[in-house]
Coordinates of C-alpha atoms in Angstrom, one line a residue:
M1 CA -82.1 46.4 -74.1
A2 CA -84.3 46.9 -70.9
T3 CA -86.7 49.8 -71.0
A4 CA -86.6 52.4 -68.1
L5 CA -89.8 51.1 -66.8
Q6 CA -88.3 47.6 -66.6
M7 CA -85.3 48.8 -64.8
E8 CA -87.4 50.7 -62.3
T9 CA -89.4 47.5 -61.8
S10 CA -86.2 45.6 -61.3
D11 CA -85.0 48.1 -58.9
D12 CA -88.3 48.3 -57.1
A13 CA -88.2 44.5 -56.5
E14 CA -84.3 44.4 -55.5
I15 CA -85.1 46.9 -52.7
A16 CA -88.4 45.2 -51.7
A17 CA -86.4 41.9 -51.3
M18 CA -83.9 43.7 -49.1
I19 CA -86.5 45.3 -47.0
E20 CA -88.1 41.8 -46.5
R21 CA -84.8 40.1 -45.5
G22 CA -84.2 43.0 -43.0
R23 CA -87.8 42.5 -41.4
V24 CA -87.1 38.9 -41.1
A25 CA -83.6 39.5 -39.5
Q26 CA -85.0 42.4 -37.2
E27 CA -87.8 40.2 -35.9
Q28 CA -85.1 37.5 -34.8
I29 CA -83.5 40.3 -32.5
A30 CA -86.6 42.2 -31.5
H31 CA -86.5 40.6 -28.1
Y32 CA -82.7 40.5 -27.5
T33 CA -81.4 41.4 -24.1
Q34 CA -79.3 44.4 -23.5
E35 CA -76.2 42.3 -23.3
Q36 CA -76.9 40.6 -26.7
V37 CA -77.4 44.0 -28.4
D38 CA -74.2 45.3 -27.0
K39 CA -72.1 42.2 -27.7
L40 CA -73.6 42.7 -31.5
I41 CA -72.6 46.2 -31.8
T42 CA -69.2 45.6 -30.1
A43 CA -68.3 43.0 -32.5
M44 CA -69.2 45.1 -35.6
V45 CA -67.0 47.8 -34.4
W46 CA -64.1 45.5 -33.7
A47 CA -64.4 43.9 -37.3
V48 CA -63.8 47.1 -39.0
A49 CA -61.5 48.9 -36.6
K50 CA -59.1 46.1 -35.3
P51 CA -55.3 46.6 -36.2
G52 CA -54.4 45.9 -39.8
V53 CA -58.1 46.0 -40.9
A54 CA -58.5 49.6 -40.1
E55 CA -55.6 50.5 -42.4
E56 CA -56.5 48.2 -45.2
I57 CA -60.0 50.2 -45.1
A58 CA -58.5 53.6 -44.9
Q59 CA -56.2 52.9 -47.9
F60 CA -59.0 51.3 -49.9
T61 CA -61.5 54.1 -49.3
V62 CA -58.8 56.6 -50.5
D63 CA -58.0 54.6 -53.7
E64 CA -61.7 54.2 -54.6
T65 CA -63.1 57.6 -53.9
Q66 CA -59.9 59.7 -54.6
L67 CA -61.2 61.9 -51.9
G68 CA -59.4 63.0 -48.5
N69 CA -56.3 61.2 -47.3
Y70 CA -55.0 58.1 -46.0
Q71 CA -54.4 59.7 -42.3
G72 CA -58.1 61.2 -42.2
K73 CA -59.8 58.1 -43.1
F74 CA -57.7 56.0 -40.7
L75 CA -58.6 58.3 -37.9
K76 CA -62.3 57.9 -38.8
I77 CA -62.5 54.2 -39.3
S78 CA -60.2 53.6 -36.3
V79 CA -60.8 56.0 -33.7
K80 CA -64.2 57.6 -34.6
T81 CA -65.8 54.2 -34.5
R82 CA -64.4 53.2 -31.3
A83 CA -65.4 56.5 -29.7
T84 CA -68.9 56.0 -30.9
L85 CA -69.1 52.6 -29.6
Q86 CA -67.8 53.9 -26.2
D87 CA -70.4 56.8 -26.2
I88 CA -73.3 54.4 -26.7
I89 CA -72.2 51.0 -25.1
H90 CA -73.6 51.8 -21.6
D91 CA -76.8 53.4 -22.9
K92 CA -79.8 51.3 -21.8
S93 CA -81.7 50.8 -25.1
V94 CA -83.9 47.7 -24.3
G95 CA -87.0 47.8 -21.9
V96 CA -87.4 50.8 -19.5
I97 CA -85.0 53.2 -20.6
E98 CA -86.3 56.3 -18.8
E99 CA -88.2 56.9 -15.5
L100 CA -89.6 60.2 -14.5
P101 CA -91.1 59.4 -11.0
E102 CA -92.3 63.0 -10.4
R103 CA -94.8 62.4 -13.2
N104 CA -95.0 58.7 -12.5
I105 CA -94.0 57.8 -16.2
V106 CA -91.7 55.2 -17.6
K107 CA -90.4 55.1 -21.1
I108 CA -90.1 51.6 -22.9
A109 CA -87.8 51.4 -26.2
K110 CA -89.2 49.7 -29.2
P111 CA -87.5 49.0 -32.4
V112 CA -88.5 51.0 -35.6
G113 CA -88.0 48.1 -38.0
V114 CA -85.9 48.7 -41.1
I115 CA -83.8 51.9 -41.3
G116 CA -83.0 53.1 -44.7
A117 CA -79.5 54.8 -44.5
L118 CA -77.7 57.1 -47.0
S119 CA -73.9 57.3 -46.9
P120 CA -71.8 60.1 -48.5
S121 CA -68.8 59.8 -50.8
T122 CA -66.9 62.1 -48.5
N123 CA -67.1 60.0 -45.2
P124 CA -67.8 56.4 -46.6
E125 CA -65.6 54.7 -44.1
A126 CA -67.1 55.3 -40.8
T127 CA -70.6 56.5 -41.8
P128 CA -71.9 52.9 -42.4
V129 CA -70.4 51.9 -39.1
I130 CA -71.8 54.4 -37.1
K131 CA -75.3 54.5 -38.8
A132 CA -75.2 50.6 -38.4
I133 CA -74.4 50.3 -34.8
S134 CA -77.2 53.0 -34.0
A135 CA -79.7 51.1 -35.8
V136 CA -78.9 47.7 -34.1
K137 CA -78.5 49.5 -30.6
G138 CA -82.3 50.1 -31.2
R139 CA -82.8 46.6 -32.2
N140 CA -83.4 47.5 -35.9
A141 CA -82.2 46.4 -39.2
I142 CA -80.6 48.7 -41.6
V143 CA -80.0 49.0 -45.2
I144 CA -77.3 51.4 -46.4
A145 CA -77.3 53.2 -49.5
P146 CA -73.8 54.4 -50.6
H147 CA -72.7 57.2 -53.0
P148 CA -71.8 55.4 -56.2
R149 CA -68.1 56.8 -55.8
A150 CA -67.9 54.8 -52.6
K151 CA -70.0 51.6 -53.2
L152 CA -66.9 49.2 -53.1
T153 CA -65.8 50.6 -49.7
N154 CA -69.4 50.4 -48.3
K155 CA -69.7 46.9 -49.5
K156 CA -66.3 45.9 -48.0
I157 CA -67.3 47.4 -44.5
V158 CA -70.7 46.0 -44.5
D159 CA -69.3 42.6 -45.4
L160 CA -67.2 42.7 -42.4
M161 CA -69.9 43.7 -40.3
R162 CA -72.2 41.0 -41.5
D163 CA -69.5 38.4 -40.8
A164 CA -69.1 39.7 -37.3
I165 CA -73.0 39.5 -36.7
V166 CA -73.1 36.0 -37.8
K167 CA -70.4 35.0 -35.4
M168 CA -72.2 36.5 -32.8
G169 CA -75.2 34.2 -33.6
A170 CA -77.5 36.8 -35.1
P171 CA -78.6 37.0 -38.8
A172 CA -76.3 38.8 -41.3
D173 CA -79.3 40.7 -42.8
L174 CA -79.5 43.1 -39.9
V175 CA -77.0 45.0 -42.1
Q176 CA -77.3 45.2 -45.7
A177 CA -75.7 47.3 -48.7
I178 CA -77.0 48.3 -52.0
E179 CA -74.3 47.0 -54.0
T180 CA -74.9 48.6 -57.4
P181 CA -76.4 52.0 -56.3
S182 CA -78.5 54.3 -58.4
V183 CA -80.8 57.3 -57.6
N184 CA -83.9 55.3 -58.3
K185 CA -82.8 52.5 -55.8
T186 CA -81.9 54.9 -53.1
N187 CA -85.4 56.7 -53.7
E188 CA -87.0 53.3 -53.3
L189 CA -85.4 52.5 -50.2
M190 CA -86.5 55.7 -48.8
K191 CA -90.1 54.9 -49.8
Q192 CA -90.0 51.3 -48.5
C193 CA -88.1 51.4 -45.3
D194 CA -89.5 52.5 -41.7
R195 CA -87.4 55.7 -41.1
V196 CA -84.9 57.4 -43.3
L197 CA -81.5 58.5 -42.0
A198 CA -80.1 60.8 -44.8
T199 CA -76.6 62.0 -44.7
G200 CA -75.5 63.5 -48.1
G201 CA -76.1 66.2 -50.6
S202 CA -79.1 69.0 -50.1
A203 CA -80.9 67.2 -53.0
M204 CA -80.8 63.9 -51.4
V205 CA -81.9 65.1 -48.1
T206 CA -84.8 66.9 -49.7
A207 CA -85.7 63.6 -51.4
A208 CA -85.7 61.8 -48.0
Y209 CA -88.0 64.4 -46.7
S210 CA -90.3 64.1 -49.6
S211 CA -90.2 60.3 -49.6
G212 CA -93.4 59.8 -47.6
T213 CA -91.3 58.0 -44.8
P214 CA -90.5 59.5 -41.6
A215 CA -86.8 60.9 -42.1
L216 CA -84.0 62.4 -40.3
G217 CA -82.0 64.6 -42.6
V218 CA -79.1 67.0 -42.0
G219 CA -78.5 70.5 -43.3
V220 CA -75.9 72.0 -45.2
G221 CA -72.5 72.8 -43.3
N222 CA -70.6 76.1 -43.5
A223 CA -68.9 76.3 -40.2
V224 CA -67.9 80.0 -39.1
I225 CA -65.2 80.2 -36.5
T226 CA -64.5 83.5 -34.4
V227 CA -61.2 84.2 -32.7
D228 CA -61.6 87.2 -30.2
D229 CA -58.9 89.3 -28.4
T230 CA -58.7 86.9 -25.4
A231 CA -57.9 83.6 -27.2
D232 CA -54.7 81.8 -27.0
L233 CA -53.6 82.6 -30.6
D234 CA -51.0 79.8 -30.9
F235 CA -53.5 77.4 -29.8
A236 CA -56.3 78.7 -32.2
A237 CA -54.1 78.6 -35.1
E238 CA -53.0 75.0 -34.7
K239 CA -56.6 73.7 -34.1
I240 CA -57.8 75.9 -37.2
R241 CA -55.0 74.1 -39.1
I242 CA -55.9 70.7 -37.7
S243 CA -59.7 71.2 -38.5
K244 CA -59.1 72.9 -41.8
T245 CA -57.0 70.0 -43.3
L246 CA -58.6 66.9 -41.6
D247 CA -59.1 64.5 -44.4
N248 CA -58.6 67.3 -46.9
A249 CA -61.5 69.1 -45.7
A250 CA -63.9 66.2 -46.6
S251 CA -66.2 67.1 -43.6
C252 CA -68.9 69.7 -44.0
S253 CA -67.7 70.9 -40.4
S254 CA -64.3 72.2 -41.7
D255 CA -63.7 75.7 -41.1
N256 CA -65.1 77.6 -44.1
A257 CA -64.9 81.0 -42.7
V258 CA -62.6 82.5 -39.9
I259 CA -63.4 85.9 -38.3
L260 CA -60.8 87.6 -36.5
F261 CA -61.0 90.6 -34.0
D262 CA -59.2 93.8 -35.2
A263 CA -56.9 93.8 -32.2
I264 CA -55.5 90.5 -33.0
Y265 CA -56.1 90.2 -36.9
D266 CA -52.3 90.7 -37.9
E267 CA -50.7 88.6 -35.4
M268 CA -53.3 85.8 -35.7
L269 CA -52.9 85.9 -39.5
E270 CA -49.1 85.4 -39.3
K271 CA -49.8 82.5 -37.0
L272 CA -52.2 81.0 -39.5
K273 CA -49.6 81.5 -42.1
A274 CA -47.0 79.7 -39.9
E275 CA -49.2 76.6 -39.8
G276 CA -49.3 76.2 -43.5
G277 CA -51.9 78.9 -44.7
Y278 CA -51.3 80.7 -47.9
V279 CA -53.1 84.2 -48.5
L280 CA -54.3 84.4 -52.1
N281 CA -54.0 87.7 -53.9
D282 CA -56.8 88.8 -56.2
E283 CA -55.7 87.1 -59.3
Q284 CA -55.3 83.8 -57.5
K285 CA -58.6 84.2 -55.8
T286 CA -60.3 84.6 -59.2
K287 CA -58.6 81.3 -60.4
L288 CA -59.4 79.5 -57.3
Q289 CA -63.2 80.7 -57.3
N290 CA -63.3 79.5 -61.2
A291 CA -61.8 76.0 -60.1
I292 CA -64.0 75.4 -57.1
W293 CA -67.3 76.5 -58.9
E294 CA -66.8 75.4 -62.4
D295 CA -70.2 76.7 -63.6
G296 CA -70.4 79.6 -61.1
E297 CA -73.0 77.5 -59.0
H298 CA -72.1 73.8 -58.0
I299 CA -68.8 72.9 -56.5
N300 CA -66.6 71.1 -58.9
A301 CA -66.3 67.5 -57.6
K302 CA -62.6 67.4 -59.2
V303 CA -61.1 69.6 -56.5
V304 CA -63.3 68.3 -53.5
A305 CA -61.2 66.8 -50.5
Q306 CA -58.0 67.3 -52.6
D307 CA -54.8 68.7 -51.1
A308 CA -53.5 72.3 -51.8
K309 CA -51.0 71.3 -54.4
F310 CA -53.5 69.5 -56.5
I311 CA -56.0 72.5 -56.4
A312 CA -53.3 75.1 -57.2
D313 CA -52.2 72.9 -60.1
Y314 CA -55.8 72.5 -61.3
A315 CA -56.6 76.3 -60.8
G316 CA -53.4 77.4 -62.4
F317 CA -51.3 79.3 -59.9
E318 CA -48.1 78.5 -58.0
I319 CA -48.0 78.1 -54.2
P320 CA -44.9 77.9 -51.8
E321 CA -43.8 74.5 -50.8
G322 CA -45.5 73.6 -47.3
T323 CA -48.8 75.2 -48.3
L324 CA -51.6 73.2 -46.4
F325 CA -54.4 75.4 -46.9
F326 CA -55.8 78.7 -48.7
I327 CA -56.5 81.7 -46.9
V328 CA -59.2 84.1 -49.0
P329 CA -59.5 87.6 -47.6
E330 CA -63.1 88.5 -47.9
T331 CA -65.8 91.3 -46.8
G332 CA -69.2 90.2 -47.9
A333 CA -71.3 87.3 -47.8
G334 CA -74.1 85.8 -50.2
P335 CA -74.2 84.5 -53.7
D336 CA -72.0 87.5 -54.9
H337 CA -69.2 86.3 -52.4
K338 CA -68.8 82.8 -53.4
F339 CA -66.1 82.1 -50.6
S340 CA -68.5 82.8 -48.0
G341 CA -70.1 79.6 -48.8
E342 CA -69.1 76.0 -48.2
K343 CA -66.3 75.1 -50.2
M344 CA -65.4 71.3 -49.4
T345 CA -61.9 72.2 -49.9
V346 CA -58.7 73.4 -48.0
T347 CA -59.9 76.9 -48.3
M348 CA -61.0 79.2 -45.7
A349 CA -62.5 82.9 -46.1
L350 CA -61.0 85.4 -43.8
Y351 CA -62.9 88.3 -42.2
R352 CA -62.0 91.0 -40.0
V353 CA -64.3 92.6 -37.4
K354 CA -64.3 95.1 -34.4
D355 CA -66.0 93.1 -31.6
I356 CA -68.2 90.1 -30.8
D357 CA -71.5 91.9 -31.8
E358 CA -69.8 92.5 -35.4
A359 CA -68.8 88.7 -35.3
I360 CA -72.3 87.6 -34.5
A361 CA -73.7 89.7 -37.2
L362 CA -71.3 88.3 -39.7
T363 CA -71.9 84.8 -38.7
N364 CA -75.6 85.2 -39.3
R365 CA -75.2 86.8 -42.6
I366 CA -72.6 84.0 -43.8
Q367 CA -74.9 81.4 -42.5
G368 CA -78.0 82.9 -43.8
Y369 CA -76.5 82.2 -47.1
Q370 CA -75.2 78.7 -46.3
G371 CA -74.9 76.8 -43.3
Q372 CA -77.6 78.0 -40.9
G373 CA -78.5 75.8 -38.1
H374 CA -75.3 73.6 -38.6
S375 CA -72.6 75.0 -36.3
C376 CA -70.0 77.5 -35.5
G377 CA -67.2 78.0 -33.1
I378 CA -65.1 80.3 -31.0
Y379 CA -61.6 80.6 -29.7
S380 CA -61.9 82.8 -26.4
N381 CA -61.3 83.1 -23.0
S382 CA -64.2 85.4 -22.4
D383 CA -67.4 83.4 -21.1
E384 CA -69.3 86.7 -21.9
N385 CA -68.2 86.6 -25.8
I386 CA -68.9 82.9 -25.8
M387 CA -72.4 83.1 -24.4
K388 CA -73.2 86.2 -26.5
L389 CA -72.1 84.2 -29.8
A390 CA -74.2 81.1 -28.7
E391 CA -77.3 83.3 -27.8
G392 CA -77.0 85.6 -30.9
T393 CA -76.4 83.1 -33.7
R394 CA -79.1 80.7 -35.4
T395 CA -77.0 77.6 -34.9
S396 CA -77.2 74.1 -33.2
R397 CA -73.8 73.8 -32.0
V398 CA -71.1 76.3 -30.7
M399 CA -67.8 74.6 -30.3
V400 CA -65.5 76.4 -27.8
N401 CA -61.7 76.2 -28.0
Q402 CA -61.8 73.0 -30.2
P403 CA -61.0 72.0 -33.7
Q404 CA -64.5 72.2 -35.5
A405 CA -64.3 69.2 -37.9
P406 CA -63.4 66.6 -35.2
S407 CA -65.3 68.2 -32.5
N408 CA -69.1 69.0 -33.2
S409 CA -69.9 65.6 -34.2
G410 CA -68.6 64.2 -30.8
N411 CA -64.9 63.5 -29.8
L412 CA -63.2 62.1 -26.9
W413 CA -62.4 65.8 -25.4
N414 CA -66.0 66.8 -25.1
G415 CA -69.5 65.6 -24.3
M416 CA -71.2 65.8 -27.6
R417 CA -72.9 62.7 -28.8
Q418 CA -70.7 60.9 -31.4
T419 CA -72.3 60.8 -34.8
F420 CA -71.9 61.9 -38.5
S421 CA -75.4 63.2 -38.7
L422 CA -75.8 66.5 -37.4
G423 CA -79.4 67.9 -37.1
C424 CA -79.9 71.7 -38.0
G425 CA -83.3 72.4 -36.7
S426 CA -85.7 74.5 -38.4
W427 CA -83.0 76.8 -39.3
G428 CA -81.6 74.2 -41.7
G429 CA -84.9 72.6 -42.6
N430 CA -84.5 69.7 -40.2
G431 CA -86.8 68.4 -37.7
T432 CA -84.1 67.8 -35.0
N433 CA -81.2 69.8 -33.6
N434 CA -79.6 66.7 -32.3
N435 CA -76.3 64.8 -32.9
I436 CA -78.4 61.6 -34.1
T437 CA -77.7 58.6 -32.5
W438 CA -79.7 55.5 -31.8
R439 CA -82.3 57.2 -29.5
D440 CA -83.5 58.8 -32.7
L441 CA -84.0 55.4 -34.4
I442 CA -86.5 53.9 -32.0
N443 CA -90.0 54.2 -30.9
E444 CA -90.8 54.9 -27.2
T445 CA -94.0 53.9 -25.3
W446 CA -94.8 56.1 -22.4
V447 CA -96.5 54.3 -19.4
S448 CA -98.5 56.7 -17.4
K449 CA -99.7 55.8 -13.9
P450 CA -101.9 58.2 -11.7
L451 CA -100.0 60.5 -9.5
A452 CA -100.2 59.6 -5.8
T453 CA -101.3 62.9 -5.2
P454 CA -103.4 64.5 -8.1
K455 CA -102.2 68.1 -9.3
T456 CA -104.8 70.7 -8.3
L457 CA -105.3 74.0 -10.4
P458 CA -104.3 77.2 -8.2
S459 CA -106.5 80.1 -8.0
D460 CA -106.9 82.4 -11.0
E461 CA -104.9 85.2 -9.0
E462 CA -102.0 82.6 -8.4
L463 CA -102.1 81.4 -12.1
F464 CA -102.6 84.6 -14.1
G465 CA -101.6 87.4 -11.6
K466 CA -103.4 90.6 -11.0
E467 CA -101.4 92.5 -13.8
I468 CA -102.9 90.2 -16.5
M469 CA -106.3 89.8 -14.9
E470 CA -106.9 93.5 -14.6
T471 CA -105.3 94.5 -18.0
I472 CA -107.2 92.1 -20.1

């Protein structure tokens, strides 16, 4: 029987060999033209998103992971991948990519090398595709480490992309999959690659930042949605239902808490119920809490991304036919109010406030517990309330009058960059607020020429002002 040390040594060698193959492949496209790069990523998306294949992948993903649902998986592999391709296909990523004539500076894109990417079990169908085309758009290679629960899905998708790459005349090893994943292999990948792109649990993201390799990680999601007294309530209820139930809430952008203004609380609650929401009583709330957090702390994997009937049966309470999501009335936030945190189920906490100021304060309390920096949303026709929320919350994204889960990572109805990697800034312990794309996976060389007319320093009076000069 192999010792732990022998297994680690074997893992290290396996990853080292993959990294080396990636480097060889990357060198072969290091001087590709923009047209060659864009043909590559177009072929990669078509290979997985074309009719017949997308349906097969969606079903395969559900069968393997037992997470989410077919429709959610199909939308991601068929529509999200197309939308991501559309979003980046016309971007210039080769040669001079930006010019600042007023500063006489041009920026030249350079590959990073081999990207080490982590793919979660909750979005294993589109995440490898989006990360792979973002890497190749920057003329990089990529090695993808899947969650063990989705290793076959990951291999299936990577193999399809590899075949497409070869048919376009490029080396297959531009995209590689760890076929038998383990924590040690993932850690080795993060140590040996040139840049880490981490999407997964907080422990894995922390490990990415501790790997010694430059890392792009994401923070915890716990989206909080406000509905004010100017909103179109029918519209808001429908979009909240769409977001809350998309892929059985596999996304960390699913509506985890909904805040309603007093003035519309009763009416809006009825509309949420009409959309398939079921309000839990105290006994059911306790049973659901015990089901979601089996040890009182960690989310129970058995109920993640399952439908309402499955969760209710597991928790031990009855629900009406047609129930699509749970509504749990809440008043507080923090560890003593578990439903104020991320739930990864078709469960939303429901809060009541007087006005936008109370909504902002409550959003910050909820996300101070979990989800700070990630995103929040608002249904409103008041620009004043919208901007107040945006200015008053510690968040990287405020989605206005849109279903949160399919919107904050970019969609056809907004201008957000398409991704599944949402930076949360310093609020979420991340180095970026970006919707992470190919631009985060390149190096840039700045070429600076002298200005035609050099800048001159103004007088002290003009630069500092009399008030400062006389006070200090």
